[in-house]
PDB file of C-alpha atoms in Angstrom:
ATOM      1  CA  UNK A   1      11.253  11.698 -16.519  1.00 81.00           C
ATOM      2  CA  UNK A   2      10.171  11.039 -12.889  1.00 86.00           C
ATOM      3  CA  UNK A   3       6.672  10.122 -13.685  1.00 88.00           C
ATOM      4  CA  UNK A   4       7.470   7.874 -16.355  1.00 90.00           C
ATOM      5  CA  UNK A   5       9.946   6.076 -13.990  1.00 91.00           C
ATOM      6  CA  UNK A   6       6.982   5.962 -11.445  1.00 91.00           C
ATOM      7  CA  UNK A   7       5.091   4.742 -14.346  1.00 92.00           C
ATOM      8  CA  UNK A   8       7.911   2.365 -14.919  1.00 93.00           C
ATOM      9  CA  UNK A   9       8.102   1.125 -11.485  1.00 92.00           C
ATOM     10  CA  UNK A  10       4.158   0.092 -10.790  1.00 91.00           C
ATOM     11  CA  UNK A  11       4.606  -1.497 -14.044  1.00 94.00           C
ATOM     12  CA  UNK A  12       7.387  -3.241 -13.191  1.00 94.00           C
ATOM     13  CA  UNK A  13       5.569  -4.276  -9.359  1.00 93.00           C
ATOM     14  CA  UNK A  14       2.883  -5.661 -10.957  1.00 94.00           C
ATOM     15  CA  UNK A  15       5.142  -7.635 -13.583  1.00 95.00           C
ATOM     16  CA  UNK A  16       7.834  -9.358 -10.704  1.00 94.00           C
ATOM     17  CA  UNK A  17       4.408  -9.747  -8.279  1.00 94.00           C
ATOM     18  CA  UNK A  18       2.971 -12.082 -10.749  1.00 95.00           C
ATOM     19  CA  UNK A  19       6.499 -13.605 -12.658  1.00 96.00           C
ATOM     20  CA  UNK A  20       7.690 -14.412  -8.278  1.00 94.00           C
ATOM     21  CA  UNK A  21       3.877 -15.956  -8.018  1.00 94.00           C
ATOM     22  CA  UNK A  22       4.207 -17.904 -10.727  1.00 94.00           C
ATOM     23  CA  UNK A  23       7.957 -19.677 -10.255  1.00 95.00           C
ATOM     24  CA  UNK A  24       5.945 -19.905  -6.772  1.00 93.00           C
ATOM     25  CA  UNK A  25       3.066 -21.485  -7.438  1.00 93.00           C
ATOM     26  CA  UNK A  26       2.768 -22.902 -11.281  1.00 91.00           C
ATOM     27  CA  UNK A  27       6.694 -23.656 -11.348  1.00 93.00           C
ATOM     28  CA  UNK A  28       6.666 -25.378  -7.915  1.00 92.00           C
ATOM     29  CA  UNK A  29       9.989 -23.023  -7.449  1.00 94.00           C
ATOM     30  CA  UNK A  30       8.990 -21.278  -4.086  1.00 92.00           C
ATOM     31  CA  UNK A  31      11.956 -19.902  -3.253  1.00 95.00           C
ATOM     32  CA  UNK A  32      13.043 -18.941  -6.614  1.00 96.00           C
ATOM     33  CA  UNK A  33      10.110 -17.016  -6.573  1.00 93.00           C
ATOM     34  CA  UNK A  34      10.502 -15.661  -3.142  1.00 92.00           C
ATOM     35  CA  UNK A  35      13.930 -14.307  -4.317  1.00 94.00           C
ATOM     36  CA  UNK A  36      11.877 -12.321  -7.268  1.00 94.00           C
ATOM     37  CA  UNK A  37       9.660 -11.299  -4.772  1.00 91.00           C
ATOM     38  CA  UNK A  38      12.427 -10.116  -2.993  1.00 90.00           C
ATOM     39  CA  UNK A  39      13.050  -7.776  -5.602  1.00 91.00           C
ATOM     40  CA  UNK A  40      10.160  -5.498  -5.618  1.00 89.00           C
ATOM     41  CA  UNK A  41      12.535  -2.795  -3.128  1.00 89.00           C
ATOM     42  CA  UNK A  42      14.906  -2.285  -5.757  1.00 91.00           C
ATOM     43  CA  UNK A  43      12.330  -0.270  -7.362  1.00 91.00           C
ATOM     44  CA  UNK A  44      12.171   2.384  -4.755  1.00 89.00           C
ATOM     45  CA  UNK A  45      15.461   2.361  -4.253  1.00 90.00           C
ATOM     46  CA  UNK A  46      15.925   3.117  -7.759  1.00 92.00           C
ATOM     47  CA  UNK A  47      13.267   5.368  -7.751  1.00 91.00           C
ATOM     48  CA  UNK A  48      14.485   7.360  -4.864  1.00 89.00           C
ATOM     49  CA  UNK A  49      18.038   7.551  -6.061  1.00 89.00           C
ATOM     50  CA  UNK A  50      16.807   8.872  -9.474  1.00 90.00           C
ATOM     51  CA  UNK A  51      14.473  11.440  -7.543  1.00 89.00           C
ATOM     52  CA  UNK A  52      17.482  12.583  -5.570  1.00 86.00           C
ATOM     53  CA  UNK A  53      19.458  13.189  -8.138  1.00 87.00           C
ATOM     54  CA  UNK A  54      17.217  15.306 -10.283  1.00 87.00           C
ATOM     55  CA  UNK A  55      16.981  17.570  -7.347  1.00 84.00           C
ATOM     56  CA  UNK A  56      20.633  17.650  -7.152  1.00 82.00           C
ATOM     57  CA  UNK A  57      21.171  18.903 -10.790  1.00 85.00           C
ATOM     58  CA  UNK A  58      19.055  21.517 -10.060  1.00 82.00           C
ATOM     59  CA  UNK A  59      15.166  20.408 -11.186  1.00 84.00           C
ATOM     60  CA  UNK A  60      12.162  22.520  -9.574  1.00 84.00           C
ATOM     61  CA  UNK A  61      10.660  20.921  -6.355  1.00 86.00           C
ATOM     62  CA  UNK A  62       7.331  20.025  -8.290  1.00 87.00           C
ATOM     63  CA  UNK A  63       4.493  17.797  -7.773  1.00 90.00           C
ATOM     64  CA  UNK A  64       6.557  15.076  -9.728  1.00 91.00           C
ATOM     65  CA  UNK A  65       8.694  14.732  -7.017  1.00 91.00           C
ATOM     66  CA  UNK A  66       5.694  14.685  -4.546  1.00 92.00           C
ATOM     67  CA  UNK A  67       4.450  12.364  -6.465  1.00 92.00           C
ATOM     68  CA  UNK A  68       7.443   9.577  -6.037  1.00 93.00           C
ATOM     69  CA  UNK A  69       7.930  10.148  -2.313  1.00 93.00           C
ATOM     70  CA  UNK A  70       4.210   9.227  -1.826  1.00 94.00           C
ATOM     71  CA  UNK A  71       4.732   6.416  -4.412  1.00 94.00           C
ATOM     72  CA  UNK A  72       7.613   5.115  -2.191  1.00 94.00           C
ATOM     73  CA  UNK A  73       5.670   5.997   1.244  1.00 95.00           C
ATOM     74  CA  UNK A  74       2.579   3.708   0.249  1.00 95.00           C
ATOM     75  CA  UNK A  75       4.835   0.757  -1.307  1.00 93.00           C
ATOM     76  CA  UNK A  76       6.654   0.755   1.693  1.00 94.00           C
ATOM     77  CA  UNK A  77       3.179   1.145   3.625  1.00 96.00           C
ATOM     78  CA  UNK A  78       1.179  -0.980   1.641  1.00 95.00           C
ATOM     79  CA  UNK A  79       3.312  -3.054  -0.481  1.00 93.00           C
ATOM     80  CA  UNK A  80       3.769  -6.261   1.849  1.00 93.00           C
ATOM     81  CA  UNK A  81      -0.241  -6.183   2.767  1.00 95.00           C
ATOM     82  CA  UNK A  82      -1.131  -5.967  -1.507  1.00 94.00           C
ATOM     83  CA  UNK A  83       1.072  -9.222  -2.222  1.00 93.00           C
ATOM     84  CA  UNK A  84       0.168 -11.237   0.910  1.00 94.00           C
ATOM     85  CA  UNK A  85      -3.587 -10.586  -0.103  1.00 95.00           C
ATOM     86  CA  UNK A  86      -2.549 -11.536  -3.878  1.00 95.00           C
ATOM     87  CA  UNK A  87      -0.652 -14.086  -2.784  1.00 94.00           C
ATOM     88  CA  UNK A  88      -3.488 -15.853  -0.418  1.00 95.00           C
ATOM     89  CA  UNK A  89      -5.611 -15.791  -3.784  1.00 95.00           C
ATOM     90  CA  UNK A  90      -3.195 -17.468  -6.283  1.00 94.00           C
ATOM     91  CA  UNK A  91      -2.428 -20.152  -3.444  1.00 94.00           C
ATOM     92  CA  UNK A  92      -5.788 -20.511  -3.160  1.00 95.00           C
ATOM     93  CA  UNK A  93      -6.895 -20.567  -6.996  1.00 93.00           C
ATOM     94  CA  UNK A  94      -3.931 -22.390  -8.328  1.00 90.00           C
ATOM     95  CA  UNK A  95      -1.876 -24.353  -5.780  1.00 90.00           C
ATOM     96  CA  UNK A  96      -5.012 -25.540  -3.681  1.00 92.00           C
ATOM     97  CA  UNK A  97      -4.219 -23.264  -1.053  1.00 93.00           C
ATOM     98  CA  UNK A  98      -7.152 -22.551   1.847  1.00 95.00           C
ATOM     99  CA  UNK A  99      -9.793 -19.855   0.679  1.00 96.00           C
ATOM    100  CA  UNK A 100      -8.481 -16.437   1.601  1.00 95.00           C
ATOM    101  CA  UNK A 101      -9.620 -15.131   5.253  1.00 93.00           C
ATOM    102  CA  UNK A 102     -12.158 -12.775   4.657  1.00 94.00           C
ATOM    103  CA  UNK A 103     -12.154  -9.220   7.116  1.00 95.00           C
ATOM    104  CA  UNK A 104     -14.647  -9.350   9.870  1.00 95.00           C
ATOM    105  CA  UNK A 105     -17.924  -8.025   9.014  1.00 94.00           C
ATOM    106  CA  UNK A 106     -19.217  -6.807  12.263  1.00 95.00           C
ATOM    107  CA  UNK A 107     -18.753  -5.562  16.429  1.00 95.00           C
ATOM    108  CA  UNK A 108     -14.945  -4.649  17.802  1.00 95.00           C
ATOM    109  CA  UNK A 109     -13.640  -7.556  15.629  1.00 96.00           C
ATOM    110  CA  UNK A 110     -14.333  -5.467  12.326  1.00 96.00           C
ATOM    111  CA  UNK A 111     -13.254  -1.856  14.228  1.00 97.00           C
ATOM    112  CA  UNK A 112      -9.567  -3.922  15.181  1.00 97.00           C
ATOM    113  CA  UNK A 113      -9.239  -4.714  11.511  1.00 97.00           C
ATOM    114  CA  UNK A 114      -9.881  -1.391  10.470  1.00 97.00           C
ATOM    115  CA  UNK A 115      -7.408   0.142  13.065  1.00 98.00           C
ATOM    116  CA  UNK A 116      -5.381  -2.411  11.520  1.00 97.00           C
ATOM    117  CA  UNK A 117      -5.528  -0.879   7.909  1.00 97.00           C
ATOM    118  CA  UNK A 118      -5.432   2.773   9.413  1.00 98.00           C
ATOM    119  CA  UNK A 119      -2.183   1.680  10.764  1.00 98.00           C
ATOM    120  CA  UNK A 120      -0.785   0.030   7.605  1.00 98.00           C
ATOM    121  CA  UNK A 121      -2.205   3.979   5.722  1.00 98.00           C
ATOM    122  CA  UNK A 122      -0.590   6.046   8.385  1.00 98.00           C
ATOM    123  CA  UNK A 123       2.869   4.536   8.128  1.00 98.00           C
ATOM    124  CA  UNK A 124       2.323   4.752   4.061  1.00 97.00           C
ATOM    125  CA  UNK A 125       1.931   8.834   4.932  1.00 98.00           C
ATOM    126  CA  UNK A 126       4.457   9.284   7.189  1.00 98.00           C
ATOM    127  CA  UNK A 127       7.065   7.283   5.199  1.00 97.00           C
ATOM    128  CA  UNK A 128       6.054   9.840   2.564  1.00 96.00           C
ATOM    129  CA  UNK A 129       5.827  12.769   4.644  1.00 97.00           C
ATOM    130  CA  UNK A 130       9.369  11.836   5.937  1.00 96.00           C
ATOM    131  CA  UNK A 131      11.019  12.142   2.316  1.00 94.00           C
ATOM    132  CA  UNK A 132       8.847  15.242   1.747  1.00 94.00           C
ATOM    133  CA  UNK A 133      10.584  16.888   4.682  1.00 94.00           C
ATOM    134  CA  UNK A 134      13.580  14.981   3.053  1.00 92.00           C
ATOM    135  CA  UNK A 135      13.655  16.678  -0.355  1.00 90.00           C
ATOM    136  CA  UNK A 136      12.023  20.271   1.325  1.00 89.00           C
ATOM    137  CA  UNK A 137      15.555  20.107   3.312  1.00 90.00           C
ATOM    138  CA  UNK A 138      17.846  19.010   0.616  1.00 86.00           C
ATOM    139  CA  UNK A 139      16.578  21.842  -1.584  1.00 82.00           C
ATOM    140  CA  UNK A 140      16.791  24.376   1.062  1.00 79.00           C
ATOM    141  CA  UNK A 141      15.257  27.760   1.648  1.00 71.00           C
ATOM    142  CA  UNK A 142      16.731  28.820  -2.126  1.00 72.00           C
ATOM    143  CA  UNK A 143      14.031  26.292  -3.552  1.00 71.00           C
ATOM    144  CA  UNK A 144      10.470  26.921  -3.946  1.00 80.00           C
ATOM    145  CA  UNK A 145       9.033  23.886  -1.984  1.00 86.00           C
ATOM    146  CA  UNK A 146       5.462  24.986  -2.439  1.00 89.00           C
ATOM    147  CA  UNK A 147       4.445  21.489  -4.262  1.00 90.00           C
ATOM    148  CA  UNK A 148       5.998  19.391  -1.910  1.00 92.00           C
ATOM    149  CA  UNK A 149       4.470  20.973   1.120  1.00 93.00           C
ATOM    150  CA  UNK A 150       1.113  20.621  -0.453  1.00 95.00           C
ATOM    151  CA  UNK A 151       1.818  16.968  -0.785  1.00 96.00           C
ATOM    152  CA  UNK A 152       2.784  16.733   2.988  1.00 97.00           C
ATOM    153  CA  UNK A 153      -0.422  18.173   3.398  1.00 97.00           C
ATOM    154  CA  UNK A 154      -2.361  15.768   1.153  1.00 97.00           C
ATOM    155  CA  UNK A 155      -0.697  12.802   3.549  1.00 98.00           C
ATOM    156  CA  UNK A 156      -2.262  14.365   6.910  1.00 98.00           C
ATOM    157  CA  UNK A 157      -5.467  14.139   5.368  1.00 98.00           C
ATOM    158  CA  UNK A 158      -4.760  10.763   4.693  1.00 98.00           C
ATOM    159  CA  UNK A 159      -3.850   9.930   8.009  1.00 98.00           C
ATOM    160  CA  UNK A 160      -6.534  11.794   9.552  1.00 98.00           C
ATOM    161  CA  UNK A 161      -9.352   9.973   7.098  1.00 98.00           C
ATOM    162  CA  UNK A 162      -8.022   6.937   7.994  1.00 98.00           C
ATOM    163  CA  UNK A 163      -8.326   7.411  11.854  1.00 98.00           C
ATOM    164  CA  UNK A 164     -11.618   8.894  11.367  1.00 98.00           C
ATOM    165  CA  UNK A 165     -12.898   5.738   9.881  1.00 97.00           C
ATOM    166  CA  UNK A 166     -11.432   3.335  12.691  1.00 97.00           C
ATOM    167  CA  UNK A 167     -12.594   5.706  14.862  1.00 97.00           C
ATOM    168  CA  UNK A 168     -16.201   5.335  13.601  1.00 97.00           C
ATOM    169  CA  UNK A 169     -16.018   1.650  13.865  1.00 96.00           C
ATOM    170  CA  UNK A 170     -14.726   2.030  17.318  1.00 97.00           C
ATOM    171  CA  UNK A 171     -17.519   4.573  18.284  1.00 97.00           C
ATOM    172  CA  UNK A 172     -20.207   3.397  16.069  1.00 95.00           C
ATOM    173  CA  UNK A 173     -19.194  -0.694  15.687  1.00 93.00           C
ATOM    174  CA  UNK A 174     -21.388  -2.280  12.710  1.00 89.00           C
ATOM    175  CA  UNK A 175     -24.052  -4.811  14.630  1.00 91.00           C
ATOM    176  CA  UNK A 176     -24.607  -7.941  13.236  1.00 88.00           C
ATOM    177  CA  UNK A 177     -28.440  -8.573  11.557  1.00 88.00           C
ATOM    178  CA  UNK A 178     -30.137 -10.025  14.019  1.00 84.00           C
ATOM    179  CA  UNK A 179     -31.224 -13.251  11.725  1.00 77.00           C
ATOM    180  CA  UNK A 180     -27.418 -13.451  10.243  1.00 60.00           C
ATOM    181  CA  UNK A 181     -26.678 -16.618  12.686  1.00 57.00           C
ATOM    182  CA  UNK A 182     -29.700 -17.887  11.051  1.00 52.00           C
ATOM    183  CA  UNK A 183     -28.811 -17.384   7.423  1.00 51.00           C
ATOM    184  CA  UNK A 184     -25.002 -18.976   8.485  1.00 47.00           C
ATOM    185  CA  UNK A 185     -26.287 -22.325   8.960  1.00 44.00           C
ATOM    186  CA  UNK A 186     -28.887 -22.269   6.187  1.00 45.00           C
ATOM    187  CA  UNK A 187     -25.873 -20.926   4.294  1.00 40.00           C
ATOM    188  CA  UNK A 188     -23.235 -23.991   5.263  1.00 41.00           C
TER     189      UNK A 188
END
């Protein structure tokens, strides 16, 4: 039941991202669509509620349960970041909207971005790791809580891959070519 409800609620994303882009952008109703848009953290409410109370009528910890408290982490992580960059794109494609700003390429301009995206990872992993710990305590020591602490464990990697790469750009920044000023103005 809880993986079709996670099923359920990336479906379900996906379906009020594009019906609050559309009252948006094609039905000139911004703020209608705002208000759908608005919507999107009923879902892990919903789905948190529903995870709770499996685990309070007595379902296993299992990887299901991992599964929607690192669903919920990286919504709540990465959720806002996926529809502003969908949202640049439909402004830009249907409502005339500027292009979308591209990441920089190169130097401690491209290493900020990625620390950037680390940051917007980690908080995805500890928001998960948080209702790990969360459900690990609320079944107590009776429980086996093998599956969730091998999710928690999942999420540090996460984290630590994440710093690793900003880290590298830090360290190691990407240099520009040194004829890409030329091809920019042959380019324009």
């Amino acid at each position: 039941m809880i993986v079709t409800l996670i099923v359920i609620c990336e479906v379900a994303f996906w379906v009020l991202l594009a019906a609050g882009l559309a009252l948006r952008y094609l039905a000139k109703k911004p703020r209608l669509g705002a208000a759908v848009l608005l919507c999107e953290p009923l879902l892990e409410v919903l789905l948190l509620v529903v995870t709770a109370i499996d685990l309070k009528n007595g379902a296993a910890p299992d990887w299901k349960h991992g599964l929607a408290a690192v669903y919920i982490g990286f919504t709540v992580g990465l959720g806002h970041s996926t529809i502003k960059w969908v949202d640049a794109r439909v402004a830009h494609r249907f409502a005339g909207g500027p292009p979308p700003v591209r990441p920089p390429k190169y130097g401690m301009a491209r290493a900020a971005h990625e620390w950037r995206v680390a940051a917007r990872w980690t908080v995805a992993a500890v928001t998960a790791l948080a209702l790990l710990q969360a459900a690990i305590w609320y079944v107590g020591g009776d429980g086996d809580t093998g599956s969730l602490e091998g999710w928690q464990q999942k999420m540090l990697l996460v984290i630590g891959i994440n710093l690793l790469i900003a880290g590298g750009y830090t360290v190691f920044p990407k240099q520009a070519p040194k004829d890409a000023g030329d091809r920019e103005r042959i380019d324009h």
